[in-house]
mmCIF file of C-alpha atoms in Angstrom:
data_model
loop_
_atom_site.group_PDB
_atom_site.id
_atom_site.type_symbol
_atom_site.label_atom_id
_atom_site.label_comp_id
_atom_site.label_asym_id
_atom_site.label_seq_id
_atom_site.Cartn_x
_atom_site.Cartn_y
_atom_site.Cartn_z
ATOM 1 C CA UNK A 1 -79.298 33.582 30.031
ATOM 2 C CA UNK A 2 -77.873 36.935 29.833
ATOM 3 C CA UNK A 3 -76.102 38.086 26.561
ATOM 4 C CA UNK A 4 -74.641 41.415 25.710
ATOM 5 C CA UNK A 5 -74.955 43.881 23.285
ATOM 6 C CA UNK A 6 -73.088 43.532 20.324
ATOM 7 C CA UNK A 7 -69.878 45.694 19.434
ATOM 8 C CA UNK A 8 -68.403 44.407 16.632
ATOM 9 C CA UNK A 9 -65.598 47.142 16.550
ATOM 10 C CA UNK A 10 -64.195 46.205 19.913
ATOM 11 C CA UNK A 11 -64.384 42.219 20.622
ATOM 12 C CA UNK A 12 -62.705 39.777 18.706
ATOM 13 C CA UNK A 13 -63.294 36.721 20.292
ATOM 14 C CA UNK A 14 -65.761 34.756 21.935
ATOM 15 C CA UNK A 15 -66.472 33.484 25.199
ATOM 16 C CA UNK A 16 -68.461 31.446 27.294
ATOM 17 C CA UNK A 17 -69.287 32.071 30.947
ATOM 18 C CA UNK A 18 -71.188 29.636 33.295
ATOM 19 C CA UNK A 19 -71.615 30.904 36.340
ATOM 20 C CA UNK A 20 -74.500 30.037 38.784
ATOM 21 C CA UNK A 21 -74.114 33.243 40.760
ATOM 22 C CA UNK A 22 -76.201 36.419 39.134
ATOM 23 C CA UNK A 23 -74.417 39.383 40.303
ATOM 24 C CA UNK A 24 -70.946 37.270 40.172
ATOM 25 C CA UNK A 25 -71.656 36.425 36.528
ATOM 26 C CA UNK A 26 -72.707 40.319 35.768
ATOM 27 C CA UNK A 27 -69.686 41.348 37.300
ATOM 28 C CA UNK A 28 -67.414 39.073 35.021
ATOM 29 C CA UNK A 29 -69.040 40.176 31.534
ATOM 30 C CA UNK A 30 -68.905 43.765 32.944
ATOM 31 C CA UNK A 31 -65.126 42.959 34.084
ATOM 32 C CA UNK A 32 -64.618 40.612 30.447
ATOM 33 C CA UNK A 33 -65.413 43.451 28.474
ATOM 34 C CA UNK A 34 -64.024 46.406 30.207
ATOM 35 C CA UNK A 35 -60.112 44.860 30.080
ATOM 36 C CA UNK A 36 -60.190 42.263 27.462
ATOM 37 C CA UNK A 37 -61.013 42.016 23.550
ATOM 38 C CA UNK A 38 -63.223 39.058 24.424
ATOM 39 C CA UNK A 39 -67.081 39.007 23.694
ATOM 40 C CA UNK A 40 -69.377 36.975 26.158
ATOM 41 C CA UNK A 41 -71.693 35.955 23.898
ATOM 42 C CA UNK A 42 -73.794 33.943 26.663
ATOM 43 C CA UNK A 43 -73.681 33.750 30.069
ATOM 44 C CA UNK A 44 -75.588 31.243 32.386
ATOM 45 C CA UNK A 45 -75.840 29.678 35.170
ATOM 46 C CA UNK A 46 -77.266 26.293 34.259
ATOM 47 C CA UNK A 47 -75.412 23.514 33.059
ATOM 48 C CA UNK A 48 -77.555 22.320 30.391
ATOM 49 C CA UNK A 49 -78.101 25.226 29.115
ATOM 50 C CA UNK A 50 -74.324 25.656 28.872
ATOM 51 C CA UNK A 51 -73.700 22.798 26.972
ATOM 52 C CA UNK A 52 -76.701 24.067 24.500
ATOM 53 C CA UNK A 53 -74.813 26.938 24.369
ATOM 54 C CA UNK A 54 -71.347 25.643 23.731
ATOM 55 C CA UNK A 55 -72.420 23.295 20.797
ATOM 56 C CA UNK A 56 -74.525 26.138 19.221
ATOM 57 C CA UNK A 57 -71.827 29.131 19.170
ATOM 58 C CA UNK A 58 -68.766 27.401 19.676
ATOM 59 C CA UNK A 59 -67.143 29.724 21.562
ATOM 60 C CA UNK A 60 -63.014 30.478 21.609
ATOM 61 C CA UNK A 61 -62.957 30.178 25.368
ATOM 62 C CA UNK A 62 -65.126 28.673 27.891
ATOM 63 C CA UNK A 63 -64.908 30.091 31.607
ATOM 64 C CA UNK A 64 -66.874 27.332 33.939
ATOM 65 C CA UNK A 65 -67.727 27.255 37.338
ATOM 66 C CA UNK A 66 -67.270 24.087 38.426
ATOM 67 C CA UNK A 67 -69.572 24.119 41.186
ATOM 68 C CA UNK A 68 -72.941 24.873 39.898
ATOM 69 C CA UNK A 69 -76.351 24.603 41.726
ATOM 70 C CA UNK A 70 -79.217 22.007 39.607
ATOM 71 C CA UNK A 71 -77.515 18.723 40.532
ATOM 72 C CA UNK A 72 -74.604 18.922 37.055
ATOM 73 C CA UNK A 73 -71.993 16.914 38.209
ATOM 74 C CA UNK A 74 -68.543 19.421 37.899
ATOM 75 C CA UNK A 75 -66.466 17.023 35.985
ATOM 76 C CA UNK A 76 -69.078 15.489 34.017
ATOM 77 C CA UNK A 77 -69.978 19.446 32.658
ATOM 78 C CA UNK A 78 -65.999 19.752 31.970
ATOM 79 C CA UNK A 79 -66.302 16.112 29.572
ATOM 80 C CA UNK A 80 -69.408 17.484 27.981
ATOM 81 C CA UNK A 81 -68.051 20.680 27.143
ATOM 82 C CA UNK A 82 -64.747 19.544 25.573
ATOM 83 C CA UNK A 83 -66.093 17.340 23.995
ATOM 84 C CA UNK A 84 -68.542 20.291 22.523
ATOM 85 C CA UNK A 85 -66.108 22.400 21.887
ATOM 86 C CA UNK A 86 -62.923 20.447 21.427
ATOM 87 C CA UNK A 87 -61.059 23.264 19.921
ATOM 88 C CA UNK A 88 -61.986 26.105 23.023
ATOM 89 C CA UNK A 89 -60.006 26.746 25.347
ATOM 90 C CA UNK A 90 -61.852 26.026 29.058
ATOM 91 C CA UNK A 91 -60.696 27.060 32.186
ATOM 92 C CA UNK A 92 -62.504 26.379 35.185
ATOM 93 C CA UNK A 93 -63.673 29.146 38.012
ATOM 94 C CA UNK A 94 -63.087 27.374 41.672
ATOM 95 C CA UNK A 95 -63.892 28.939 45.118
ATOM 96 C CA UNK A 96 -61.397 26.203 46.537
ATOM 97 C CA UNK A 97 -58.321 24.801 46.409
ATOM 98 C CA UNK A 98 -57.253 23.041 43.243
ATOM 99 C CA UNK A 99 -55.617 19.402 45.382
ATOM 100 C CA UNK A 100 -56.491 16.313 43.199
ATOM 101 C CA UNK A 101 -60.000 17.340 42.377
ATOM 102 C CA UNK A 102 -57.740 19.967 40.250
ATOM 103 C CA UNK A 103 -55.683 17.002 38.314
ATOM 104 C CA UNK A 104 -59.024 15.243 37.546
ATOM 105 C CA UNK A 105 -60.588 18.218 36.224
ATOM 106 C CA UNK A 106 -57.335 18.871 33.946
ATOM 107 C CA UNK A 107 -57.255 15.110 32.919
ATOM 108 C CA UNK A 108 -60.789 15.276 31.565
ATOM 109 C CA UNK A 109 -60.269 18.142 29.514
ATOM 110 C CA UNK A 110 -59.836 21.390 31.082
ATOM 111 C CA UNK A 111 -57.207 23.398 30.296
ATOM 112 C CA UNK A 112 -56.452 25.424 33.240
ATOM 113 C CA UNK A 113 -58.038 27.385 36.836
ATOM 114 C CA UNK A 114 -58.765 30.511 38.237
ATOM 115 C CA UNK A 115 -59.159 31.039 41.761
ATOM 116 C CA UNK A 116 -62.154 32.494 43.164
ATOM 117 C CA UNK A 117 -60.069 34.729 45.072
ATOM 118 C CA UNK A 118 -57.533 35.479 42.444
ATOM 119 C CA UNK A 119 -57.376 39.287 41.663
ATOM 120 C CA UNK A 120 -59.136 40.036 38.489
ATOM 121 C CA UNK A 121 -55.456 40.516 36.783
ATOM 122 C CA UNK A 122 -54.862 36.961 36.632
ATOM 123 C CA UNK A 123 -58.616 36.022 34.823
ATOM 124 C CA UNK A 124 -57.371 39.114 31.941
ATOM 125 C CA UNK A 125 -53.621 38.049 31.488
ATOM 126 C CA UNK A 126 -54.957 34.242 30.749
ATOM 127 C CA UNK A 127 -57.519 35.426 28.675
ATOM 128 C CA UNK A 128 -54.746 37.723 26.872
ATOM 129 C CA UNK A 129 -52.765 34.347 26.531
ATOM 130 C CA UNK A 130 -50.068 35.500 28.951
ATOM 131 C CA UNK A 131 -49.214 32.090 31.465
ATOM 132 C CA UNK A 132 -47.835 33.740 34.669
ATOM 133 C CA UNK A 133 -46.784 31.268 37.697
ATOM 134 C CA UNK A 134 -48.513 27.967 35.583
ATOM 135 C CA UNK A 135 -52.047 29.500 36.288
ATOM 136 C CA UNK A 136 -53.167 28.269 32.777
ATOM 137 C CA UNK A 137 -52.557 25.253 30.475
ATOM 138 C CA UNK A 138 -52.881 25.577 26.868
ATOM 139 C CA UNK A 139 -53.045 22.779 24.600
ATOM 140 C CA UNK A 140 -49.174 21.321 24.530
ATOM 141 C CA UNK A 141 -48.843 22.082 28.254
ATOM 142 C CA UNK A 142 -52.141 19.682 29.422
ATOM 143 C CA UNK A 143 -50.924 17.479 32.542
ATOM 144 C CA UNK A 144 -51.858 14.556 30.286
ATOM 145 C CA UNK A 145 -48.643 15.052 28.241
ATOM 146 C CA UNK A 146 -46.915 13.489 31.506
ATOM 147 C CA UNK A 147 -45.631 10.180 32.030
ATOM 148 C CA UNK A 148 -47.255 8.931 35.307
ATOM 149 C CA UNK A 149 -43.724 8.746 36.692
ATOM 150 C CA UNK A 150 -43.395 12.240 36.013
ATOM 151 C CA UNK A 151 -46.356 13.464 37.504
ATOM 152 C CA UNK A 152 -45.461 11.785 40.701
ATOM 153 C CA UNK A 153 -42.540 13.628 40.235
ATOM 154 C CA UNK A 154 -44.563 16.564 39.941
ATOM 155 C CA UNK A 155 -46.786 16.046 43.037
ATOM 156 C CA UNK A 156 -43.966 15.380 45.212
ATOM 157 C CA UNK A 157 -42.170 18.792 43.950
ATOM 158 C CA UNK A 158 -45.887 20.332 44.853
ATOM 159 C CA UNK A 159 -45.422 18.935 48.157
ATOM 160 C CA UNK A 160 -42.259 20.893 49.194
ATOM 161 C CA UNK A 161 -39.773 17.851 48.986
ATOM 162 C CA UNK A 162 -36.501 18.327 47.488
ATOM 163 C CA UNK A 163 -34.426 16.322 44.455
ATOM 164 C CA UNK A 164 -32.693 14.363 47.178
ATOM 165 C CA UNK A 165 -36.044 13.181 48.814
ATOM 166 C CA UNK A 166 -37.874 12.492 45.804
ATOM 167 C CA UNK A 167 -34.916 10.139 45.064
ATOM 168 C CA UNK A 168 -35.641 8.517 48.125
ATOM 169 C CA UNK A 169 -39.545 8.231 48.293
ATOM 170 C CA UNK A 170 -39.331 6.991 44.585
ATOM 171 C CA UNK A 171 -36.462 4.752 45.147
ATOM 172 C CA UNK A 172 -34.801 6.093 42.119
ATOM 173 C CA UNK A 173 -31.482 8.208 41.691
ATOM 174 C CA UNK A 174 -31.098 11.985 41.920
ATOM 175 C CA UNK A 175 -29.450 12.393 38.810
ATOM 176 C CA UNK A 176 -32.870 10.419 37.198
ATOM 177 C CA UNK A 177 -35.199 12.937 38.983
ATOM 178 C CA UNK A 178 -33.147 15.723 37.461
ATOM 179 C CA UNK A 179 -33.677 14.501 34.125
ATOM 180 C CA UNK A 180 -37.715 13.508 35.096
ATOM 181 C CA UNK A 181 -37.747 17.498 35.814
ATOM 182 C CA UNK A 182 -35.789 18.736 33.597
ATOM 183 C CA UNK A 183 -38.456 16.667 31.179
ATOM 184 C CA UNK A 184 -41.485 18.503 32.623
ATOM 185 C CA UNK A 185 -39.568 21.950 32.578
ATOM 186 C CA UNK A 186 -39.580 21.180 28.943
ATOM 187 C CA UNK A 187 -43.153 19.729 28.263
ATOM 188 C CA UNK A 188 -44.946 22.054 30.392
ATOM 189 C CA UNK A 189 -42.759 25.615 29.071
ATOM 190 C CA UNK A 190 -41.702 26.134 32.153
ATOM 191 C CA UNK A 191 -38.473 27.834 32.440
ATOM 192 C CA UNK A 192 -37.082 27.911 35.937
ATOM 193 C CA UNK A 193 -37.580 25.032 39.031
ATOM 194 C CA UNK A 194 -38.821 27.797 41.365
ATOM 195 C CA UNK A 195 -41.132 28.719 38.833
ATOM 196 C CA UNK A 196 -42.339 24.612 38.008
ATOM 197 C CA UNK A 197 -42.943 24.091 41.832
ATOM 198 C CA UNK A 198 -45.344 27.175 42.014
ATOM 199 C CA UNK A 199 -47.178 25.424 38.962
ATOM 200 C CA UNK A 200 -47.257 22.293 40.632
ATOM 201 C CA UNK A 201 -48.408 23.589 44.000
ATOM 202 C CA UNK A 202 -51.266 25.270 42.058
ATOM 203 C CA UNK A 203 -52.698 21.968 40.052
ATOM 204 C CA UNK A 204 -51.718 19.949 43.109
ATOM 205 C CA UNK A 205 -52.582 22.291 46.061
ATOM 206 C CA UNK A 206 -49.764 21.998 49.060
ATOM 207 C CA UNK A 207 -50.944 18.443 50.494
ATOM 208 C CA UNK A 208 -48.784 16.256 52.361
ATOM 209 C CA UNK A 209 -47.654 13.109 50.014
ATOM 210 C CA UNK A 210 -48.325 10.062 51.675
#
């Protein structure tokens, strides 16, 4: 467990960071520190010992890798953690695409990803509380807030088709997949379609819909 010293002056919240890999998880307290007013008051690499963690300091965010070494189960670590922290915000660190592994992990309580591979500017404007491009989820904009119509509306947008074709693989009219989106423009804050299909391509990932 590696925690860092303590500046009161400059952070004002608290986070979390699980993180298997030692000189990955340096690098993101170093990184957390230098460009954000967040505080990592514990850092590991152990699931357990994460969820010991999260109950004891109840932290304001939670930054999770979901793919940790000792056998914890990724979602099963996401569950456990909400439910220890209900009021944190988590968002999970994956090395992969998001696909529907991503919409599980969302539907058991996480409320957003960052990519692996995502420049570091992403990890600060979500931890900022900026949402560019649908990267991050907070509390009223959880996939769970969607009818199951409406996600399937959603995956199929992820998937490249148009209004026209959703009509058709649905078997319902345009003019009611207009309203379904128009719906999940409004419960997700989303403000433009171009802008809702890159959300839904990043929970979704860009698989073909069968």
């Amino acid at each position: 467990m590696q925690t860092p010293p303590d500046k009161p002056d400059t952070f004002t919240k608290r986070l979390l960071l699980v993180e298997d890999h030692a000189i990955v998880r340096e690098s993101l307290v170093g990184l957390i520190h230098q460009r954000t007013g967040y505080r990592v008051v514990a850092a590991t690499g152990d699931g357990r010992e994460a969820l010991e963690h999260a109950m004891a300091l109840q932290p304001d965010v939670m930054l999770v890798d979901f793919y940790l070494e000792g056998g914890f189960d990724g979602l099963e670590l996401v569950k456990a953690l909400r439910s220890a922290c209900p009021k944190a915000r988590l968002i999970v660190l994956t090395a992969l695409s998001h696909g529907q592994r991503g919409e599980e992990v969302l539907r058991c309580g996480a409320d957003g990803f960052i990519g692996k591979s995502d420049p570091p500017q992403h990890l600060f404007a979500v931890l900022s509380g900026e949402v560019p491009g649908g990267m991050e989820r907070g509390p009223q904009t959880q996939l769970s807030v969607l009818s199951d119509r409406e996600t399937s509306v959603l995956r199929l947008f992820a998937a490249g088709y148009t209004v026209r074709e959703i009509a058709a693989n649905l078997g319902i009219s345009r003019k009611t997949i207009e309203t379904h989106r128009c719906n999940i423009r409004e419960k997700l804050n989303v403000g433009t379609s171009d802008e809702l299909r890159t959300m839904a391509r990043r929970y979704f990932g860009n698989a073909e819909v069968a």
